[in-house]
């Protein structure tokens, strides 16, 4: 308003000065000429005045806007600096991360034993598989570290970028022509610089420090990925040359002999390491498995109490209800093991052998002594074969041990197949087919082992015994389920809300066909896991089942849907 008022007064003065009447000292013509000249000068000066005033007003407007913008930027810089300072106080534990990387480096070096160091005359399939799984677990661990480091580094860079962007705003370089305002502005700049300088310095230090850690993480990740690619190459070579001679024949002198104690030592360490990482990665599924075991056991106790209340019988003669804890655990383990994808051999062996022992306790009074001896013999040989499969590098004593296991497996299988008088006591005659397959595989294992084809020989030896154990375990699980459905159909003749609307009259006294189909498929999966070719066949299905699909904002996978059902 003051500027407008001053301008108005100035215009009035000029108008009064230039347009006021002039006394006629000279003639009329000179008077008219002077008056026209004065009017022209007035218009010119007015145009010049308005032009200069407009330019000055624009400059003043820009300065006013700059001052407003400067105040806003100062506040934003202070806010971001405080946020950055709070973020820096939380910090990042680079010391612990470096220790973790050192530990991973040590485990990485351990996993290389027998594959990249002390590898002998040829690679073994079991050592390659175990080492690959360990490296894969280490890779997942390092990827987790990388995500954390990258996120922290991104946050640091983002804070510094925001501060740099604000401090480079062009409005900060618009200075006032007033000396007092300029002095005040420079004082504010000085104070702001003192406030953000420590934060900027810490940001730079942390960015430089985290980049060093980031380089270490990326280097370890690159080493792991390189070794995994090389192992894939070795596995493919073994698969392509399954029946090629890899080691010296048994009558020939071995080209490479490593003390058995060293082989045992690093084999046990690798098994422990792999087991620890697998449990850590799948603890949620383990909890689901334990909960499932508890639910099945509780249901069997409820079934047992229902039978006792309805018929007065104590159900001691029942194979299922005489040992509800063993039965419930065996059923849940046999089915629940398929929750776990690509488990290490030691993990699947523990589950299968535990289930087999529980089944043995359940049916010990329900089969003849002859078949009990056959079963216990096969189960013992399977345990020995599994223990041999934990040995990751070849030695001459191990090869002789493999031949002994395969010979006994062949003899027991032949005895079971050709002693036909005992076949009459078998309720399920088809169990002879897995036994026949076992004999064929054990004979082939012996021959291949003798002639130096050790990788395929070990796979055949272990798979031959495993296929019988899995078949018998699944057979008895089906029988237990059948018996459970029989008792349930006797007790619950109507749909009841507390049983989630299960209609046992429709289910009947026999397990549904799809249950048999699933268990046969399960036998094939457990049997096929021992072969590298099975992994190649399974990869497309794994990709189909485990890859996430997006439907709007909802992500799902076929595996999660299957688990839900």
CSV table of C-alpha atoms in Angstrom, one decimal, residues 2-4 6-7 10 47-65 174-178 181:
chain,number,residue,atom,x,y,z
A,2,UNK,CA,2.9,2.4,0.8
A,3,UNK,CA,4.4,1.7,-2.6
A,4,UNK,CA,1.0,2.4,-4.3
A,6,UNK,CA,4.0,6.9,-3.1
A,7,UNK,CA,3.4,6.2,-6.8
A,10,UNK,CA,4.5,11.1,-7.6
A,47,UNK,CA,6.0,5.3,-19.9
A,48,UNK,CA,9.6,5.1,-18.6
A,49,UNK,CA,8.4,5.3,-15.0
A,50,UNK,CA,5.8,2.6,-15.4
A,51,UNK,CA,8.3,0.3,-17.2
A,52,UNK,CA,10.8,0.8,-14.4
A,53,UNK,CA,8.2,0.4,-11.7
A,54,UNK,CA,6.9,-2.8,-13.3
A,55,UNK,CA,10.4,-4.2,-13.5
A,56,UNK,CA,11.1,-3.3,-9.9
A,57,UNK,CA,7.8,-4.8,-8.8
A,58,UNK,CA,8.6,-8.0,-10.5
A,59,UNK,CA,12.0,-8.1,-8.8
A,60,UNK,CA,10.3,-7.3,-5.5
A,61,UNK,CA,7.8,-10.1,-6.2
A,62,UNK,CA,10.5,-12.6,-7.0
A,63,UNK,CA,12.3,-11.7,-3.8
A,64,UNK,CA,9.1,-12.1,-1.7
A,65,UNK,CA,8.4,-15.4,-3.3
A,174,UNK,CA,18.0,-15.2,-4.7
A,175,UNK,CA,19.5,-12.5,-2.5
A,176,UNK,CA,17.9,-9.3,-1.2
A,177,UNK,CA,19.2,-5.9,-2.2
A,178,UNK,CA,18.6,-4.7,1.2
A,181,UNK,CA,17.8,-8.5,5.0
